[in-house]
Amino acid sequence: MTLLYSEVEEELRAAVRGLLADRCPPAAVLKRIESEPYDLDLWKTLAGEIGVAGLLIPEEHGGAGASASEAAVVLEELGRAVTPVPFFTSAVMATYALLPSGDALLGELAEGRRTAALAVSFSASPYRPEHGSSVRLEGGRLTGSVAGVAGAEVADVLLVPVGGELYAVEGVQAEVVSSLDLTRPVATVRFDGVEARPLGACDVAEVLRFSAGLLASEQLGVAEWCLDTTLAYVKERHQFARPVGSFQAIKHRLADLWLDVVRARAAARGAAADGSAISVAVAQSWNASVAVHAAEEALQLHGGIGMTWEHPVHLYLKRAKATEIALGTPGDHRAALASLVDVPGPE
């Protein structure tokens, strides 16, 4: 296993970063969140021209047959731009749940013609996969509800796990609810005897574990943007006739943050390359908190401008805080890690 980026991954990064720099600058994201957060035109370009929607889908189903490491690189760049597209919810979570079925829907997802969402609460975890769901199957029809589903309102198809099986549902309305992260809304989905198409077995805990491992790469991207942007700002901002970045206290804080981000990169790359329960728990135990810390440091070191709505740093802080409690909190993952490596708990 290597934590270094391959040439193919760097080319993929350059393509995604170049497109986002042109189509998704911070000002554009700020403008969208006040009306309709998701940029589906950008998503069509990412899916159609760069092929990100089908990265995890095998070639025989129309995808790229890439590994989780390539998907992780895309998530880093989407995190750096807090990009409002359904890549994580459709091309990662829903796609990974659908892969064992080999269903024809995979081809449509790979082409970006349709999007899907996994009807699982975004606050569920590999250790509590049923959290937030009350869905049950009765005579081939689904009843009940799922709270806090990310990507549901822009999904063409909902993939609903019930009793170890996966079902496809279309035409269900999702009710968007208030959430901290304005760039990734969540919704409550209700099923009132809706007809469901069976897709086969689904290990929800494994899907959430895989997704949590890749979420660490998005958190890395958030932290990297916060660090890079803050470094640039403190070099330009002058106080007492010198750059504020030249003050020792600022240097120490940013040096510590740089070390945190370097460790976060190693953890994210390890989770993407390995994908084991231990690697995922390590990555989420560390990266979720680092993203929040980096965003908090960015906001404070930008001074008064960092507190304004017009500066995008608040988008990064909100994304970091929202993902800190998504797919398991750092505390959940630390507790799981202690169990996995046989660290005794308190008596």
mmCIF file of C-alpha atoms in Angstrom:
data_model
loop_
_atom_site.group_PDB
_atom_site.id
_atom_site.type_symbol
_atom_site.label_atom_id
_atom_site.label_comp_id
_atom_site.label_asym_id
_atom_site.label_seq_id
_atom_site.Cartn_x
_atom_site.Cartn_y
_atom_site.Cartn_z
ATOM 1 C CA MET A 1 0.000 0.000 0.000
ATOM 2 C CA THR A 2 1.328 3.455 -0.909
ATOM 3 C CA LEU A 3 0.103 6.801 0.380
ATOM 4 C CA LEU A 4 1.598 8.678 -2.586
ATOM 5 C CA TYR A 5 -0.545 9.957 -5.454
ATOM 6 C CA SER A 6 -0.164 8.248 -8.805
ATOM 7 C CA GLU A 7 0.256 10.098 -12.086
ATOM 8 C CA VAL A 8 -3.316 9.201 -13.052
ATOM 9 C CA GLU A 9 -4.628 10.581 -9.767
ATOM 10 C CA GLU A 10 -2.726 13.844 -10.236
ATOM 11 C CA GLU A 11 -4.146 14.199 -13.755
ATOM 12 C CA LEU A 12 -7.632 13.592 -12.391
ATOM 13 C CA ARG A 13 -7.036 16.176 -9.669
ATOM 14 C CA ALA A 14 -5.861 18.764 -12.205
ATOM 15 C CA ALA A 15 -8.939 18.212 -14.383
ATOM 16 C CA VAL A 16 -11.373 18.537 -11.480
ATOM 17 C CA ARG A 17 -9.562 21.502 -9.904
ATOM 18 C CA GLY A 18 -9.412 23.353 -13.218
ATOM 19 C CA LEU A 19 -13.123 22.902 -13.844
ATOM 20 C CA LEU A 20 -14.056 23.964 -10.316
ATOM 21 C CA ALA A 21 -11.840 27.052 -10.484
ATOM 22 C CA ASP A 22 -13.739 28.114 -13.594
ATOM 23 C CA ARG A 23 -17.274 27.043 -12.674
ATOM 24 C CA CYS A 24 -17.397 26.932 -8.876
ATOM 25 C CA PRO A 25 -15.533 29.868 -7.285
ATOM 26 C CA PRO A 26 -16.517 30.763 -3.696
ATOM 27 C CA ALA A 27 -18.654 33.678 -4.887
ATOM 28 C CA ALA A 28 -20.750 31.323 -7.021
ATOM 29 C CA VAL A 29 -21.286 28.917 -4.119
ATOM 30 C CA LEU A 30 -22.310 31.785 -1.829
ATOM 31 C CA LYS A 31 -24.820 32.974 -4.398
ATOM 32 C CA ARG A 32 -26.348 29.519 -4.915
ATOM 33 C CA ILE A 33 -26.975 28.678 -1.264
ATOM 34 C CA GLU A 34 -29.497 31.489 -0.982
ATOM 35 C CA SER A 35 -31.695 29.931 -3.670
ATOM 36 C CA GLU A 36 -31.010 26.415 -4.962
ATOM 37 C CA PRO A 37 -27.822 24.928 -3.467
ATOM 38 C CA TYR A 38 -27.101 22.050 -5.855
ATOM 39 C CA ASP A 39 -25.418 22.941 -9.147
ATOM 40 C CA LEU A 40 -26.740 20.181 -11.387
ATOM 41 C CA ASP A 41 -25.280 21.732 -14.557
ATOM 42 C CA LEU A 42 -21.824 21.486 -12.996
ATOM 43 C CA TRP A 43 -22.613 17.925 -11.955
ATOM 44 C CA LYS A 44 -23.477 17.003 -15.553
ATOM 45 C CA THR A 45 -20.145 18.404 -16.702
ATOM 46 C CA LEU A 46 -18.209 16.567 -14.003
ATOM 47 C CA ALA A 47 -20.029 13.338 -14.846
ATOM 48 C CA GLY A 48 -20.056 13.676 -18.618
ATOM 49 C CA GLU A 49 -16.699 15.273 -19.435
ATOM 50 C CA ILE A 50 -14.487 14.015 -16.598
ATOM 51 C CA GLY A 51 -16.391 10.831 -15.783
ATOM 52 C CA VAL A 52 -16.416 11.169 -12.003
ATOM 53 C CA ALA A 53 -19.903 9.649 -11.645
ATOM 54 C CA GLY A 54 -18.716 6.240 -12.800
ATOM 55 C CA LEU A 55 -15.348 6.013 -11.056
ATOM 56 C CA LEU A 56 -16.401 3.201 -8.716
ATOM 57 C CA ILE A 57 -18.506 1.385 -11.313
ATOM 58 C CA PRO A 58 -16.868 -1.533 -13.214
ATOM 59 C CA GLU A 59 -16.194 -1.137 -16.925
ATOM 60 C CA GLU A 60 -18.706 -3.855 -17.838
ATOM 61 C CA HIS A 61 -21.432 -1.605 -16.416
ATOM 62 C CA GLY A 62 -20.225 1.499 -18.234
ATOM 63 C CA GLY A 63 -17.987 2.884 -15.507
ATOM 64 C CA ALA A 64 -14.284 3.591 -15.196
ATOM 65 C CA GLY A 65 -13.465 0.638 -12.961
ATOM 66 C CA ALA A 66 -11.291 2.882 -10.795
ATOM 67 C CA SER A 67 -10.382 2.366 -7.160
ATOM 68 C CA ALA A 68 -11.422 4.204 -4.026
ATOM 69 C CA SER A 69 -8.163 6.172 -4.201
ATOM 70 C CA GLU A 70 -9.279 7.925 -7.411
ATOM 71 C CA ALA A 71 -12.655 8.731 -5.853
ATOM 72 C CA ALA A 72 -10.796 10.087 -2.811
ATOM 73 C CA VAL A 73 -8.836 12.521 -4.994
ATOM 74 C CA VAL A 74 -12.093 13.859 -6.443
ATOM 75 C CA LEU A 75 -13.493 14.270 -2.931
ATOM 76 C CA GLU A 76 -10.421 16.237 -1.864
ATOM 77 C CA GLU A 77 -11.032 18.726 -4.663
ATOM 78 C CA LEU A 78 -14.780 18.898 -4.046
ATOM 79 C CA GLY A 79 -14.023 19.544 -0.378
ATOM 80 C CA ARG A 80 -11.586 22.329 -1.269
ATOM 81 C CA ALA A 81 -14.410 24.088 -3.116
ATOM 82 C CA VAL A 82 -17.341 22.946 -0.894
ATOM 83 C CA THR A 83 -18.830 22.010 -4.261
ATOM 84 C CA PRO A 84 -22.631 21.614 -4.159
ATOM 85 C CA VAL A 85 -22.908 18.466 -6.296
ATOM 86 C CA PRO A 86 -24.209 14.976 -5.369
ATOM 87 C CA PHE A 87 -20.913 13.132 -5.947
ATOM 88 C CA PHE A 88 -20.577 11.773 -2.432
ATOM 89 C CA THR A 89 -24.237 10.836 -2.032
ATOM 90 C CA SER A 90 -24.774 9.356 -5.511
ATOM 91 C CA ALA A 91 -21.386 8.272 -6.911
ATOM 92 C CA VAL A 92 -20.051 6.989 -3.584
ATOM 93 C CA MET A 93 -22.739 5.992 -1.062
ATOM 94 C CA ALA A 94 -25.560 4.946 -3.403
ATOM 95 C CA THR A 95 -23.228 3.452 -6.001
ATOM 96 C CA TYR A 96 -21.332 1.330 -3.488
ATOM 97 C CA ALA A 97 -24.610 -0.005 -2.081
ATOM 98 C CA LEU A 98 -25.814 -0.871 -5.602
ATOM 99 C CA LEU A 99 -22.618 -2.536 -6.868
ATOM 100 C CA PRO A 100 -23.357 -6.101 -5.627
ATOM 101 C CA SER A 101 -26.661 -6.149 -7.521
ATOM 102 C CA GLY A 102 -25.153 -5.486 -10.944
ATOM 103 C CA ASP A 103 -28.395 -3.677 -11.785
ATOM 104 C CA ALA A 104 -28.804 -1.755 -15.055
ATOM 105 C CA LEU A 105 -29.156 1.410 -13.001
ATOM 106 C CA LEU A 106 -25.364 1.346 -12.588
ATOM 107 C CA GLY A 107 -24.930 2.234 -16.252
ATOM 108 C CA GLU A 108 -27.248 5.209 -15.953
ATOM 109 C CA LEU A 109 -25.436 6.421 -12.843
ATOM 110 C CA ALA A 110 -22.055 6.023 -14.545
ATOM 111 C CA GLU A 111 -23.138 8.255 -17.426
ATOM 112 C CA GLY A 112 -24.559 10.856 -15.075
ATOM 113 C CA ARG A 113 -27.989 10.563 -16.707
ATOM 114 C CA ARG A 114 -29.519 9.758 -13.329
ATOM 115 C CA THR A 115 -28.555 10.253 -9.714
ATOM 116 C CA ALA A 116 -29.370 8.144 -6.693
ATOM 117 C CA ALA A 117 -29.341 8.562 -2.935
ATOM 118 C CA LEU A 118 -29.074 5.954 -0.230
ATOM 119 C CA ALA A 119 -32.076 6.371 2.074
ATOM 120 C CA VAL A 120 -30.034 6.252 5.265
ATOM 121 C CA SER A 121 -29.702 9.054 7.772
ATOM 122 C CA PHE A 122 -26.480 11.022 7.294
ATOM 123 C CA SER A 123 -26.034 10.808 11.056
ATOM 124 C CA ALA A 124 -26.104 7.002 10.994
ATOM 125 C CA SER A 125 -22.786 5.195 11.395
ATOM 126 C CA PRO A 126 -21.240 1.793 10.685
ATOM 127 C CA TYR A 127 -21.892 1.068 14.350
ATOM 128 C CA ARG A 128 -25.559 2.229 14.283
ATOM 129 C CA PRO A 129 -26.672 1.735 10.669
ATOM 130 C CA GLU A 130 -30.406 1.800 11.420
ATOM 131 C CA HIS A 131 -30.305 5.184 13.201
ATOM 132 C CA GLY A 132 -33.005 7.571 11.973
ATOM 133 C CA SER A 133 -34.936 4.979 9.963
ATOM 134 C CA SER A 134 -38.345 3.447 10.621
ATOM 135 C CA VAL A 135 -38.898 1.909 7.181
ATOM 136 C CA ARG A 136 -40.480 -1.537 6.865
ATOM 137 C CA LEU A 137 -41.591 -3.724 3.981
ATOM 138 C CA GLU A 138 -45.199 -4.891 3.774
ATOM 139 C CA GLY A 139 -46.364 -6.875 0.753
ATOM 140 C CA GLY A 140 -43.714 -5.485 -1.554
ATOM 141 C CA ARG A 141 -44.418 -1.903 -0.485
ATOM 142 C CA LEU A 142 -42.469 0.397 1.818
ATOM 143 C CA THR A 143 -43.893 2.357 4.716
ATOM 144 C CA GLY A 144 -42.204 4.549 7.287
ATOM 145 C CA SER A 145 -39.651 7.358 7.077
ATOM 146 C CA VAL A 146 -35.963 8.182 7.147
ATOM 147 C CA ALA A 147 -34.704 11.446 8.640
ATOM 148 C CA GLY A 148 -31.661 13.404 7.563
ATOM 149 C CA VAL A 149 -31.046 11.833 4.137
ATOM 150 C CA ALA A 150 -28.359 13.714 2.187
ATOM 151 C CA GLY A 151 -28.885 14.197 -1.549
ATOM 152 C CA ALA A 152 -32.469 12.919 -1.512
ATOM 153 C CA GLU A 153 -34.106 16.003 -3.011
ATOM 154 C CA VAL A 154 -32.010 15.822 -6.214
ATOM 155 C CA ALA A 155 -32.010 12.033 -6.560
ATOM 156 C CA ASP A 156 -33.915 10.370 -9.387
ATOM 157 C CA VAL A 157 -33.893 7.066 -7.506
ATOM 158 C CA LEU A 158 -33.830 6.283 -3.799
ATOM 159 C CA LEU A 159 -32.085 3.102 -2.692
ATOM 160 C CA VAL A 160 -33.723 1.897 0.494
ATOM 161 C CA PRO A 161 -32.124 -0.773 2.712
ATOM 162 C CA VAL A 162 -34.616 -2.832 4.709
ATOM 163 C CA GLY A 163 -33.873 -6.045 6.590
ATOM 164 C CA GLY A 164 -30.578 -6.704 4.835
ATOM 165 C CA GLU A 165 -32.068 -6.161 1.362
ATOM 166 C CA LEU A 166 -31.908 -3.155 -0.961
ATOM 167 C CA TYR A 167 -34.915 -1.716 -2.803
ATOM 168 C CA ALA A 168 -35.218 0.947 -5.507
ATOM 169 C CA VAL A 169 -37.964 3.540 -5.246
ATOM 170 C CA GLU A 170 -38.875 6.377 -7.595
ATOM 171 C CA GLY A 171 -41.270 9.299 -7.369
ATOM 172 C CA VAL A 172 -40.990 9.836 -3.611
ATOM 173 C CA GLN A 173 -40.920 13.448 -2.463
ATOM 174 C CA ALA A 174 -38.188 14.510 -0.058
ATOM 175 C CA GLU A 175 -38.907 17.254 2.471
ATOM 176 C CA VAL A 176 -35.798 19.410 2.924
ATOM 177 C CA VAL A 177 -35.188 20.345 6.549
ATOM 178 C CA SER A 178 -32.952 22.952 8.138
ATOM 179 C CA SER A 179 -29.323 21.928 8.327
ATOM 180 C CA LEU A 180 -26.076 23.603 9.264
ATOM 181 C CA ASP A 181 -24.325 22.802 5.975
ATOM 182 C CA LEU A 182 -25.975 25.014 3.370
ATOM 183 C CA THR A 183 -24.076 23.321 0.536
ATOM 184 C CA ARG A 184 -25.351 19.814 1.319
ATOM 185 C CA PRO A 185 -28.999 19.875 2.425
ATOM 186 C CA VAL A 186 -30.629 16.928 4.156
ATOM 187 C CA ALA A 187 -34.237 15.825 3.882
ATOM 188 C CA THR A 188 -36.861 13.650 5.502
ATOM 189 C CA VAL A 189 -38.146 10.932 3.188
ATOM 190 C CA ARG A 190 -41.538 9.346 3.851
ATOM 191 C CA PHE A 191 -42.844 6.156 2.273
ATOM 192 C CA ASP A 192 -46.593 5.649 2.268
ATOM 193 C CA GLY A 193 -47.060 2.189 0.819
ATOM 194 C CA VAL A 194 -44.875 2.953 -2.180
ATOM 195 C CA GLU A 195 -43.973 0.117 -4.542
ATOM 196 C CA ALA A 196 -40.357 -1.007 -4.256
ATOM 197 C CA ARG A 197 -38.170 -2.921 -6.701
ATOM 198 C CA PRO A 198 -35.887 -5.492 -4.989
ATOM 199 C CA LEU A 199 -32.176 -5.275 -5.845
ATOM 200 C CA GLY A 200 -30.631 -7.939 -3.642
ATOM 201 C CA ALA A 201 -28.654 -8.080 -0.435
ATOM 202 C CA CYS A 202 -27.162 -4.972 1.161
ATOM 203 C CA ASP A 203 -24.737 -4.732 4.084
ATOM 204 C CA VAL A 204 -25.574 -1.225 5.279
ATOM 205 C CA ALA A 205 -22.835 -1.179 7.915
ATOM 206 C CA GLU A 206 -20.198 -1.979 5.276
ATOM 207 C CA VAL A 207 -21.560 0.703 2.936
ATOM 208 C CA LEU A 208 -21.398 3.292 5.721
ATOM 209 C CA ARG A 209 -17.890 2.166 6.687
ATOM 210 C CA PHE A 210 -16.649 2.539 3.112
ATOM 211 C CA SER A 211 -18.349 5.917 2.797
ATOM 212 C CA ALA A 212 -16.932 7.165 6.101
ATOM 213 C CA GLY A 213 -13.454 6.239 4.904
ATOM 214 C CA LEU A 214 -13.866 8.363 1.764
ATOM 215 C CA LEU A 215 -15.521 11.192 3.674
ATOM 216 C CA ALA A 216 -12.144 11.654 5.367
ATOM 217 C CA SER A 217 -10.765 12.808 1.994
ATOM 218 C CA GLU A 218 -13.460 15.458 1.675
ATOM 219 C CA GLN A 219 -12.607 16.627 5.191
ATOM 220 C CA LEU A 220 -8.956 16.763 4.143
ATOM 221 C CA GLY A 221 -9.887 19.017 1.221
ATOM 222 C CA VAL A 222 -11.766 21.373 3.542
ATOM 223 C CA ALA A 223 -8.774 21.569 5.896
ATOM 224 C CA GLU A 224 -6.324 22.147 3.025
ATOM 225 C CA TRP A 225 -8.336 25.061 1.645
ATOM 226 C CA CYS A 226 -8.586 26.647 5.091
ATOM 227 C CA LEU A 227 -4.835 26.328 5.656
ATOM 228 C CA ASP A 228 -3.821 27.568 2.187
ATOM 229 C CA THR A 229 -6.253 30.492 2.223
ATOM 230 C CA THR A 230 -5.195 31.570 5.699
ATOM 231 C CA LEU A 231 -1.496 31.370 4.822
ATOM 232 C CA ALA A 232 -2.085 33.619 1.813
ATOM 233 C CA TYR A 233 -4.097 36.094 3.895
ATOM 234 C CA VAL A 234 -1.624 36.520 6.761
ATOM 235 C CA LYS A 235 1.146 37.230 4.232
ATOM 236 C CA GLU A 236 -0.868 40.087 2.732
ATOM 237 C CA ARG A 237 -2.565 41.530 5.808
ATOM 238 C CA HIS A 238 -0.355 44.135 7.486
ATOM 239 C CA GLN A 239 -0.473 45.392 11.049
ATOM 240 C CA PHE A 240 2.114 47.623 12.742
ATOM 241 C CA ALA A 241 3.845 47.980 9.341
ATOM 242 C CA ARG A 242 4.506 44.257 8.935
ATOM 243 C CA PRO A 243 2.602 41.182 7.712
ATOM 244 C CA VAL A 244 0.580 39.600 10.520
ATOM 245 C CA GLY A 245 2.003 36.256 9.452
ATOM 246 C CA SER A 246 5.437 37.394 10.631
ATOM 247 C CA PHE A 247 4.330 37.416 14.279
ATOM 248 C CA GLN A 248 5.616 34.408 16.165
ATOM 249 C CA ALA A 249 2.256 33.457 17.682
ATOM 250 C CA ILE A 250 0.696 33.259 14.214
ATOM 251 C CA LYS A 251 3.631 31.231 12.881
ATOM 252 C CA HIS A 252 3.271 28.681 15.681
ATOM 253 C CA ARG A 253 -0.466 28.254 15.151
ATOM 254 C CA LEU A 254 -0.116 27.747 11.421
ATOM 255 C CA ALA A 255 2.842 25.386 11.826
ATOM 256 C CA ASP A 256 0.783 23.245 14.193
ATOM 257 C CA LEU A 257 -2.136 23.318 11.760
ATOM 258 C CA TRP A 258 0.143 22.285 8.882
ATOM 259 C CA LEU A 259 1.257 19.244 10.864
ATOM 260 C CA ASP A 260 -2.373 18.368 11.589
ATOM 261 C CA VAL A 261 -3.240 18.544 7.876
ATOM 262 C CA VAL A 262 -0.241 16.416 6.882
ATOM 263 C CA ARG A 263 -1.379 13.749 9.334
ATOM 264 C CA ALA A 264 -4.916 14.054 7.987
ATOM 265 C CA ARG A 265 -3.639 13.430 4.468
ATOM 266 C CA ALA A 266 -1.889 10.254 5.571
ATOM 267 C CA ALA A 267 -5.014 9.059 7.391
ATOM 268 C CA ALA A 268 -7.287 9.780 4.426
ATOM 269 C CA ARG A 269 -4.989 8.089 1.954
ATOM 270 C CA GLY A 270 -4.719 5.077 4.227
ATOM 271 C CA ALA A 271 -8.488 4.740 4.528
ATOM 272 C CA ALA A 272 -8.946 5.021 0.752
ATOM 273 C CA ALA A 273 -6.194 2.531 -0.085
ATOM 274 C CA ASP A 274 -6.891 -0.003 2.652
ATOM 275 C CA GLY A 275 -10.544 0.458 3.581
ATOM 276 C CA SER A 276 -10.289 -1.735 6.662
ATOM 277 C CA ALA A 277 -12.366 -1.001 9.739
ATOM 278 C CA ILE A 278 -9.216 0.110 11.585
ATOM 279 C CA SER A 279 -8.082 2.488 8.819
ATOM 280 C CA VAL A 280 -11.538 4.035 8.561
ATOM 281 C CA ALA A 281 -11.814 4.507 12.322
ATOM 282 C CA VAL A 282 -8.359 6.110 12.438
ATOM 283 C CA ALA A 283 -9.173 8.480 9.572
ATOM 284 C CA GLN A 284 -12.510 9.615 10.958
ATOM 285 C CA SER A 285 -11.188 9.884 14.517
ATOM 286 C CA TRP A 286 -8.624 12.405 13.263
ATOM 287 C CA ASN A 287 -9.836 14.097 10.082
ATOM 288 C CA ALA A 288 -13.271 15.162 11.283
ATOM 289 C CA SER A 289 -11.755 17.154 14.130
ATOM 290 C CA VAL A 290 -8.904 18.529 12.006
ATOM 291 C CA ALA A 291 -11.359 19.941 9.447
ATOM 292 C CA VAL A 292 -13.261 21.756 12.191
ATOM 293 C CA HIS A 293 -10.052 23.029 13.799
ATOM 294 C CA ALA A 294 -8.695 24.265 10.462
ATOM 295 C CA ALA A 295 -11.929 26.110 9.687
ATOM 296 C CA GLU A 296 -12.014 27.685 13.151
ATOM 297 C CA GLU A 297 -8.402 28.830 12.803
ATOM 298 C CA ALA A 298 -9.147 30.233 9.349
ATOM 299 C CA LEU A 299 -12.122 32.185 10.607
ATOM 300 C CA GLN A 300 -10.231 33.648 13.564
ATOM 301 C CA LEU A 301 -7.007 34.463 11.711
ATOM 302 C CA HIS A 302 -8.943 36.265 9.004
ATOM 303 C CA GLY A 303 -10.010 38.716 11.710
ATOM 304 C CA GLY A 304 -13.176 40.727 11.199
ATOM 305 C CA ILE A 305 -13.546 39.778 7.531
ATOM 306 C CA GLY A 306 -13.746 36.121 8.499
ATOM 307 C CA MET A 307 -16.913 36.808 10.483
ATOM 308 C CA THR A 308 -18.815 38.188 7.496
ATOM 309 C CA TRP A 309 -21.321 36.396 5.281
ATOM 310 C CA GLU A 310 -19.497 37.643 2.186
ATOM 311 C CA HIS A 311 -16.326 35.695 2.999
ATOM 312 C CA PRO A 312 -16.681 31.967 2.189
ATOM 313 C CA VAL A 313 -14.898 30.685 5.296
ATOM 314 C CA HIS A 314 -18.228 30.153 7.064
ATOM 315 C CA LEU A 315 -19.198 27.640 4.355
ATOM 316 C CA TYR A 316 -16.128 25.581 5.227
ATOM 317 C CA LEU A 317 -16.776 25.770 8.951
ATOM 318 C CA LYS A 318 -20.363 24.623 8.444
ATOM 319 C CA ARG A 319 -19.307 21.785 6.123
ATOM 320 C CA ALA A 320 -16.678 20.694 8.651
ATOM 321 C CA LYS A 321 -19.093 20.799 11.588
ATOM 322 C CA ALA A 322 -21.751 18.893 9.618
ATOM 323 C CA THR A 323 -19.374 16.137 8.512
ATOM 324 C CA GLU A 324 -18.005 15.848 12.039
ATOM 325 C CA ILE A 325 -21.281 14.213 13.058
ATOM 326 C CA ALA A 326 -21.920 12.435 9.742
ATOM 327 C CA LEU A 327 -21.431 8.670 9.445
ATOM 328 C CA GLY A 328 -20.236 8.514 13.045
ATOM 329 C CA THR A 329 -18.734 11.120 15.357
ATOM 330 C CA PRO A 330 -15.012 11.124 16.201
ATOM 331 C CA GLY A 331 -15.981 9.663 19.569
ATOM 332 C CA ASP A 332 -17.868 6.817 17.891
ATOM 333 C CA HIS A 333 -14.862 5.980 15.749
ATOM 334 C CA ARG A 334 -12.413 6.239 18.650
ATOM 335 C CA ALA A 335 -14.516 3.835 20.688
ATOM 336 C CA ALA A 336 -14.672 1.432 17.747
ATOM 337 C CA LEU A 337 -10.920 1.752 17.209
ATOM 338 C CA ALA A 338 -10.218 0.937 20.839
ATOM 339 C CA SER A 339 -12.295 -2.216 20.500
ATOM 340 C CA LEU A 340 -10.681 -3.193 17.190
ATOM 341 C CA VAL A 341 -7.153 -2.982 18.571
ATOM 342 C CA ASP A 342 -8.053 -4.446 21.972
ATOM 343 C CA VAL A 343 -7.439 -1.316 24.015
ATOM 344 C CA PRO A 344 -9.181 -1.844 27.374
ATOM 345 C CA GLY A 345 -11.877 0.655 28.231
ATOM 346 C CA PRO A 346 -12.682 2.225 31.595
ATOM 347 C CA GLU A 347 -13.918 -0.181 34.228
#
